[in-house]
Coordinates of N, CA and C in Angstrom, one line a residue:
I21 N 109.1 -82.5 -53.5 CA 108.1 -81.5 -52.8 C 108.0 -81.9 -51.4
N22 N 107.8 -83.3 -51.2 CA 107.7 -83.7 -49.8 C 108.8 -83.4 -48.9
G23 N 110.0 -83.5 -49.5 CA 111.2 -83.3 -48.8 C 111.4 -81.8 -48.4
S24 N 111.0 -80.9 -49.2 CA 111.1 -79.5 -48.9 C 110.0 -79.0 -47.9
L25 N 108.8 -79.6 -48.1 CA 107.8 -79.4 -47.1 C 108.2 -79.7 -45.8
T26 N 108.7 -80.9 -45.6 CA 109.1 -81.5 -44.2 C 110.3 -80.6 -43.7
E27 N 111.2 -80.2 -44.5 CA 112.2 -79.3 -44.1 C 111.7 -78.0 -43.6
H28 N 110.8 -77.5 -44.3 CA 110.1 -76.3 -44.0 C 109.4 -76.3 -42.7
L29 N 108.7 -77.4 -42.5 CA 108.0 -77.6 -41.3 C 108.9 -77.7 -40.0
I30 N 109.9 -78.6 -40.1 CA 111.0 -78.6 -39.2 C 111.7 -77.3 -38.9
S31 N 111.9 -76.6 -39.8 CA 112.6 -75.3 -39.7 C 111.7 -74.3 -38.9
N32 N 110.4 -74.4 -39.2 CA 109.4 -73.5 -38.5 C 109.2 -73.9 -37.1
E33 N 109.2 -75.2 -36.8 CA 109.1 -75.7 -35.6 C 110.3 -75.2 -34.6
L34 N 111.5 -75.3 -35.2 CA 112.8 -75.0 -34.5 C 112.8 -73.5 -34.2
T35 N 112.3 -72.7 -35.1 CA 112.2 -71.3 -34.9 C 111.2 -70.9 -33.8
V36 N 110.1 -71.6 -33.7 CA 109.0 -71.4 -32.7 C 109.6 -71.8 -31.4
R37 N 110.3 -73.0 -31.3 CA 110.8 -73.5 -30.1 C 111.9 -72.3 -29.5
S38 N 112.6 -71.9 -30.6 CA 113.8 -70.9 -30.1 C 113.2 -69.7 -29.6
N39 N 112.2 -69.2 -30.3 CA 111.5 -67.9 -29.8 C 110.9 -68.2 -28.5
K40 N 110.2 -69.3 -28.1 CA 109.7 -69.6 -26.9 C 110.8 -69.7 -25.8
T41 N 111.8 -70.3 -26.1 CA 112.9 -70.4 -25.2 C 113.5 -69.0 -24.8
K42 N 113.6 -68.2 -25.8 CA 114.1 -66.8 -25.6 C 113.1 -66.1 -24.6
T43 N 111.9 -66.1 -25.0 CA 110.9 -65.4 -24.3 C 110.8 -65.9 -22.9
Q44 N 110.9 -67.3 -22.6 CA 110.8 -67.7 -21.4 C 112.0 -67.4 -20.6
R45 N 113.3 -67.2 -21.2 CA 114.4 -66.7 -20.5 C 114.4 -65.3 -20.1
K46 N 113.8 -64.4 -20.9 CA 113.5 -63.1 -20.7 C 112.6 -63.0 -19.6
I47 N 111.5 -63.8 -19.5 CA 110.4 -63.7 -18.4 C 111.1 -64.0 -17.2
M48 N 111.9 -65.0 -17.0 CA 112.5 -65.6 -15.8 C 113.7 -64.5 -15.3
I49 N 114.4 -63.9 -16.2 CA 115.3 -62.8 -15.9 C 114.6 -61.6 -15.2
A50 N 113.6 -61.3 -15.9 CA 112.6 -60.2 -15.4 C 112.1 -60.5 -14.0
L51 N 111.6 -61.7 -14.0 CA 111.0 -62.2 -12.6 C 112.2 -62.2 -11.5
G52 N 113.3 -62.7 -11.9 CA 114.5 -62.7 -10.9 C 114.9 -61.3 -10.4
V53 N 114.9 -60.4 -11.3 CA 115.3 -59.0 -11.1 C 114.2 -58.3 -10.2
S54 N 113.0 -58.6 -10.5 CA 111.8 -57.9 -9.8 C 111.7 -58.5 -8.4
F55 N 112.0 -59.9 -8.3 CA 111.9 -60.6 -7.0 C 113.1 -60.1 -6.1
I56 N 114.2 -60.0 -6.7 CA 115.4 -59.5 -5.8 C 115.1 -58.1 -5.4
S57 N 114.7 -57.2 -6.4 CA 114.5 -55.7 -6.0 C 113.3 -55.7 -5.0
G58 N 112.3 -56.5 -5.0 CA 111.2 -56.5 -4.1 C 111.7 -56.9 -2.8
L59 N 112.6 -57.9 -2.7 CA 113.2 -58.3 -1.4 C 114.0 -57.2 -0.7
V60 N 114.7 -56.5 -1.5 CA 115.6 -55.5 -1.2 C 114.8 -54.2 -0.5
S61 N 113.6 -53.9 -1.2 CA 112.9 -52.8 -1.0 C 111.7 -53.1 -0.1
G62 N 111.7 -54.1 0.9 CA 110.6 -54.5 1.7 C 110.2 -53.5 2.7
T63 N 110.1 -52.2 2.2 CA 110.1 -51.0 3.2 C 108.8 -51.2 4.0
L64 N 107.7 -51.5 3.6 CA 106.4 -51.5 4.4 C 106.6 -52.3 5.6
Y65 N 107.3 -53.4 5.4 CA 107.4 -54.4 6.6 C 108.6 -54.1 7.4
G66 N 109.5 -53.4 7.0 CA 110.8 -53.1 7.7 C 110.6 -51.7 8.4
F67 N 109.6 -51.0 8.1 CA 109.6 -49.6 8.7 C 109.6 -49.6 10.2
G68 N 109.0 -50.5 10.7 CA 108.9 -50.6 12.3 C 110.4 -50.8 12.8
R69 N 111.2 -51.4 12.0 CA 112.6 -51.7 12.6 C 113.4 -50.3 12.7
Y70 N 113.2 -49.6 11.7 CA 114.1 -48.2 11.8 C 113.3 -47.1 12.2
S71 N 112.0 -47.1 12.3 CA 111.3 -46.0 12.7 C 111.7 -45.2 14.1
R72 N 112.0 -46.1 15.0 CA 112.4 -45.6 16.3 C 113.8 -44.8 16.1
D73 N 114.8 -45.5 15.5 CA 115.9 -44.7 15.3 C 115.8 -43.5 14.5
L74 N 115.0 -43.5 13.6 CA 114.7 -42.3 12.7 C 114.1 -41.2 13.6
K75 N 113.2 -41.5 14.6 CA 112.6 -40.7 15.4 C 113.6 -40.1 16.4
D76 N 114.5 -40.9 16.9 CA 115.5 -40.4 17.8 C 116.5 -39.6 17.2
T77 N 116.9 -40.0 16.0 CA 118.1 -39.3 15.4 C 117.6 -37.8 14.8
L78 N 116.3 -37.8 14.3 CA 115.8 -36.6 13.8 C 115.0 -35.8 14.8
M79 N 114.8 -36.4 16.0 CA 114.0 -35.6 17.2 C 112.6 -35.4 16.6
L80 N 111.9 -36.4 16.0 CA 110.6 -36.2 15.6 C 109.6 -36.7 16.6
T81 N 108.4 -36.3 16.5 CA 107.3 -36.8 17.3 C 106.8 -38.1 16.8
Q82 N 106.1 -38.9 17.6 CA 105.5 -40.1 17.3 C 104.5 -40.0 16.2
F83 N 103.8 -38.8 16.2 CA 102.8 -38.5 15.1 C 103.5 -38.3 13.8
Q84 N 104.6 -37.6 13.7 CA 105.3 -37.5 12.5 C 106.0 -38.8 11.9
I85 N 106.4 -39.6 12.8 CA 106.8 -40.9 12.4 C 105.6 -41.8 11.8
E86 N 104.5 -41.7 12.5 CA 103.2 -42.5 12.0 C 102.9 -41.9 10.6
R87 N 103.1 -40.5 10.5 CA 102.7 -40.1 9.3 C 103.6 -40.6 8.0
F88 N 104.8 -40.8 8.3 CA 105.7 -41.5 7.4 C 105.2 -42.9 7.0
G89 N 104.7 -43.7 7.9 CA 104.2 -44.9 7.7 C 102.9 -44.9 6.7
I90 N 102.0 -43.9 7.0 CA 100.8 -43.6 6.2 C 101.3 -43.3 4.8
I91 N 102.2 -42.4 4.6 CA 102.7 -42.0 3.3 C 103.3 -43.0 2.6
L92 N 104.0 -44.0 3.2 CA 104.6 -45.2 2.5 C 103.4 -45.9 2.0
D93 N 102.4 -46.2 2.7 CA 101.1 -46.9 2.3 C 100.5 -46.3 1.1
V94 N 100.3 -45.0 1.1 CA 99.7 -44.2 0.1 C 100.6 -44.3 -1.2
G95 N 101.8 -44.2 -1.1 CA 102.7 -44.2 -2.2 C 102.6 -45.7 -2.9
S96 N 102.5 -46.7 -2.1 CA 102.5 -48.0 -2.5 C 101.2 -48.3 -3.4
Y97 N 100.1 -47.9 -2.7 CA 98.9 -48.0 -3.5 C 98.8 -47.2 -4.7
I98 N 99.3 -46.1 -4.7 CA 99.4 -45.3 -6.0 C 100.3 -45.9 -7.1
G99 N 101.4 -46.6 -6.5 CA 102.3 -47.2 -7.4 C 101.6 -48.3 -8.2
H100 N 100.7 -48.9 -7.8 CA 100.2 -50.1 -8.5 C 99.6 -49.8 -9.9
P101 N 98.8 -48.7 -9.9 CA 98.4 -48.4 -11.4 C 99.4 -47.9 -12.2
F102 N 100.4 -47.1 -11.6 CA 101.4 -46.8 -12.6 C 102.3 -47.9 -13.0
A103 N 102.5 -48.9 -12.2 CA 103.3 -50.0 -12.6 C 102.7 -50.7 -13.7
G104 N 101.4 -50.9 -13.7 CA 100.7 -51.5 -14.8 C 100.8 -50.6 -16.1
L105 N 100.7 -49.2 -16.0 CA 100.8 -48.4 -17.1 C 102.3 -48.5 -17.7
V106 N 103.3 -48.4 -16.9 CA 104.6 -48.4 -17.4 C 104.9 -49.9 -18.0
Y107 N 104.4 -50.9 -17.3 CA 104.6 -52.2 -17.9 C 104.0 -52.4 -19.2
D108 N 102.8 -52.0 -19.5 CA 102.0 -52.2 -20.7 C 102.7 -51.3 -21.8
R109 N 103.1 -50.1 -21.4 CA 103.7 -49.2 -22.5 C 105.2 -49.5 -22.8
F110 N 106.0 -49.9 -21.8 CA 107.4 -50.0 -22.1 C 107.9 -51.3 -21.9
G111 N 107.2 -52.3 -21.2 CA 107.7 -53.6 -21.0 C 108.3 -53.8 -19.6
P112 N 108.6 -55.1 -19.3 CA 109.1 -55.5 -18.0 C 110.5 -54.8 -17.6
R113 N 111.3 -54.8 -18.5 CA 112.7 -54.3 -18.3 C 112.6 -52.8 -17.7
I114 N 112.0 -52.0 -18.5 CA 111.8 -50.6 -18.0 C 111.0 -50.4 -16.8
S115 N 110.0 -51.2 -16.6 CA 109.2 -51.2 -15.4 C 110.1 -51.5 -14.2
C116 N 110.9 -52.6 -14.3 CA 111.7 -53.0 -13.2 C 112.7 -52.1 -12.8
L117 N 113.4 -51.5 -14.0 CA 114.4 -50.5 -13.8 C 114.1 -49.2 -13.2
S118 N 112.8 -48.8 -13.6 CA 112.3 -47.5 -13.1 C 111.8 -47.6 -11.6
A119 N 111.3 -48.8 -11.2 CA 111.0 -49.0 -9.8 C 112.2 -49.1 -8.9
A120 N 113.3 -49.7 -9.4 CA 114.4 -49.8 -8.6 C 115.1 -48.5 -8.6
F121 N 115.2 -47.7 -9.6 CA 115.6 -46.4 -9.6 C 114.9 -45.4 -8.6
I122 N 113.6 -45.5 -8.6 CA 112.7 -44.7 -7.7 C 113.2 -44.9 -6.2
V123 N 113.1 -46.3 -5.9 CA 113.4 -46.8 -4.5 C 114.9 -46.3 -4.2
F124 N 115.8 -46.5 -5.0 CA 117.1 -46.1 -4.8 C 117.4 -44.6 -4.5
C125 N 116.8 -43.8 -5.4 CA 116.9 -42.3 -5.1 C 116.0 -41.8 -3.8
A126 N 115.0 -42.5 -3.6 CA 114.3 -42.0 -2.4 C 115.0 -42.3 -1.3
Y127 N 115.4 -43.6 -1.1 CA 116.3 -43.9 0.0 C 117.5 -43.1 0.2
G128 N 118.1 -42.8 -1.0 CA 119.2 -41.9 -1.0 C 118.9 -40.5 -0.4
M129 N 117.7 -40.0 -0.7 CA 117.3 -38.6 -0.1 C 117.1 -38.8 1.3
I130 N 116.5 -40.0 1.8 CA 116.4 -40.2 3.2 C 117.7 -40.3 4.0
Q131 N 118.7 -41.0 3.4 CA 120.0 -41.2 3.8 C 120.8 -39.8 4.0
L132 N 120.6 -39.0 2.9 CA 121.3 -37.7 3.0 C 120.6 -36.8 4.0
G133 N 119.3 -36.9 4.2 CA 118.6 -36.2 5.4 C 119.0 -36.5 6.6
V134 N 119.3 -37.9 6.9 CA 119.6 -38.3 8.3 C 121.1 -37.9 8.5
N135 N 122.0 -38.1 7.4 CA 123.4 -37.8 7.7 C 123.7 -36.4 7.8
R136 N 123.0 -35.6 7.2 CA 123.1 -34.0 7.2 C 122.3 -33.4 8.2
H137 N 121.4 -34.1 8.8 CA 120.3 -33.6 9.8 C 119.5 -32.6 9.2
F138 N 118.9 -32.8 8.0 CA 118.0 -31.9 7.4 C 116.8 -31.7 8.4
T139 N 116.3 -30.6 8.5 CA 115.2 -30.3 9.3 C 113.9 -30.2 8.6
A140 N 114.0 -30.1 7.2 CA 112.9 -30.1 6.4 C 112.0 -31.2 6.3
Y141 N 111.0 -31.2 7.1 CA 110.1 -32.4 7.3 C 109.5 -32.8 5.9
W142 N 109.3 -31.9 5.1 CA 108.6 -32.3 3.8 C 109.5 -33.1 3.0
V143 N 110.8 -32.9 3.0 CA 111.7 -33.8 2.2 C 111.6 -35.1 2.6
F144 N 111.4 -35.5 3.9 CA 111.2 -36.9 4.4 C 109.9 -37.4 3.8
C145 N 108.8 -36.5 3.9 CA 107.5 -37.0 3.5 C 107.6 -37.4 1.9
V146 N 108.2 -36.6 1.2 CA 108.1 -36.7 -0.3 C 109.0 -38.0 -0.5
S147 N 110.2 -38.0 0.2 CA 111.1 -39.4 0.0 C 110.3 -40.6 0.4
F148 N 109.6 -40.6 1.5 CA 109.0 -41.7 1.9 C 107.8 -42.1 0.9
F149 N 107.1 -41.1 0.4 CA 106.1 -41.2 -0.7 C 106.7 -42.0 -1.8
F150 N 107.9 -41.6 -2.3 CA 108.4 -42.3 -3.4 C 109.1 -43.7 -3.1
V151 N 109.4 -43.8 -1.8 CA 109.8 -45.2 -1.5 C 108.6 -46.1 -1.7
G152 N 107.4 -45.6 -1.1 CA 106.2 -46.4 -1.3 C 105.8 -46.6 -2.6
L153 N 106.0 -45.6 -3.5 CA 105.7 -45.7 -4.9 C 106.6 -46.8 -5.6
G154 N 107.9 -46.8 -5.4 CA 108.7 -47.8 -5.9 C 108.2 -49.3 -5.5
V155 N 107.9 -49.3 -4.1 CA 107.6 -50.7 -3.5 C 106.3 -51.0 -4.2
G156 N 105.4 -50.1 -4.5 CA 104.1 -50.4 -5.3 C 104.3 -51.2 -6.6
Y157 N 105.4 -50.4 -7.4 CA 105.8 -50.9 -8.5 C 106.2 -52.4 -8.5
H158 N 107.0 -52.7 -7.5 CA 107.6 -54.0 -7.3 C 106.5 -55.1 -6.9
N159 N 105.7 -54.6 -6.1 CA 104.5 -55.6 -5.7 C 103.7 -56.0 -6.9
K160 N 103.4 -55.1 -7.9 CA 102.6 -55.4 -9.1 C 103.4 -56.3 -10.0
E161 N 104.7 -55.9 -10.1 CA 105.5 -56.7 -11.0 C 105.7 -58.2 -10.6
L162 N 105.7 -58.3 -9.3 CA 105.8 -59.7 -8.9 C 104.5 -60.5 -9.1
Q163 N 103.3 -59.8 -9.2 CA 102.1 -60.5 -9.5 C 102.0 -60.7 -11.0
V164 N 102.6 -59.7 -11.9 CA 102.6 -59.9 -13.2 C 103.5 -61.1 -13.7
F165 N 104.7 -61.2 -13.1 CA 105.6 -62.1 -13.7 C 105.5 -63.6 -13.0
T166 N 104.5 -63.8 -12.2 CA 104.4 -65.1 -11.6 C 104.1 -66.1 -12.7
P167 N 104.9 -67.1 -12.9 CA 104.6 -68.1 -14.0 C 103.5 -69.0 -13.6
L168 N 102.7 -69.4 -14.6 CA 101.6 -70.3 -14.2 C 102.0 -71.7 -14.3

């Protein structure tokens, strides 16, 4: 009886350690993906770098360019609660992937607009809003995944 109890306890301890290791590995992978995605989509800080080129290429006014910056901020702040909702319901993998997808598609629309010289101002406004939304997702994910 003592031998089987000891074996059972050792078996349970190994299972618990294995599960902790798997969980820690998943958390670190999610943290890494989120961190890299956050670095790539540092839009709020990088906006000043490309705003002048965007203004010259699309022949926009300074007021219109400033509106893009405001829309980025609004999208970012709206993205925070949505990031928490998606994270709580679907987990970190879906949260990271959806944020990356949103940023990728929004930048793709901006790129198409610049290359094809779209004159529809609202397309850029919507695109910059979604860039900000995706950045808001990433900012919240980085706070959630920070290991203690």
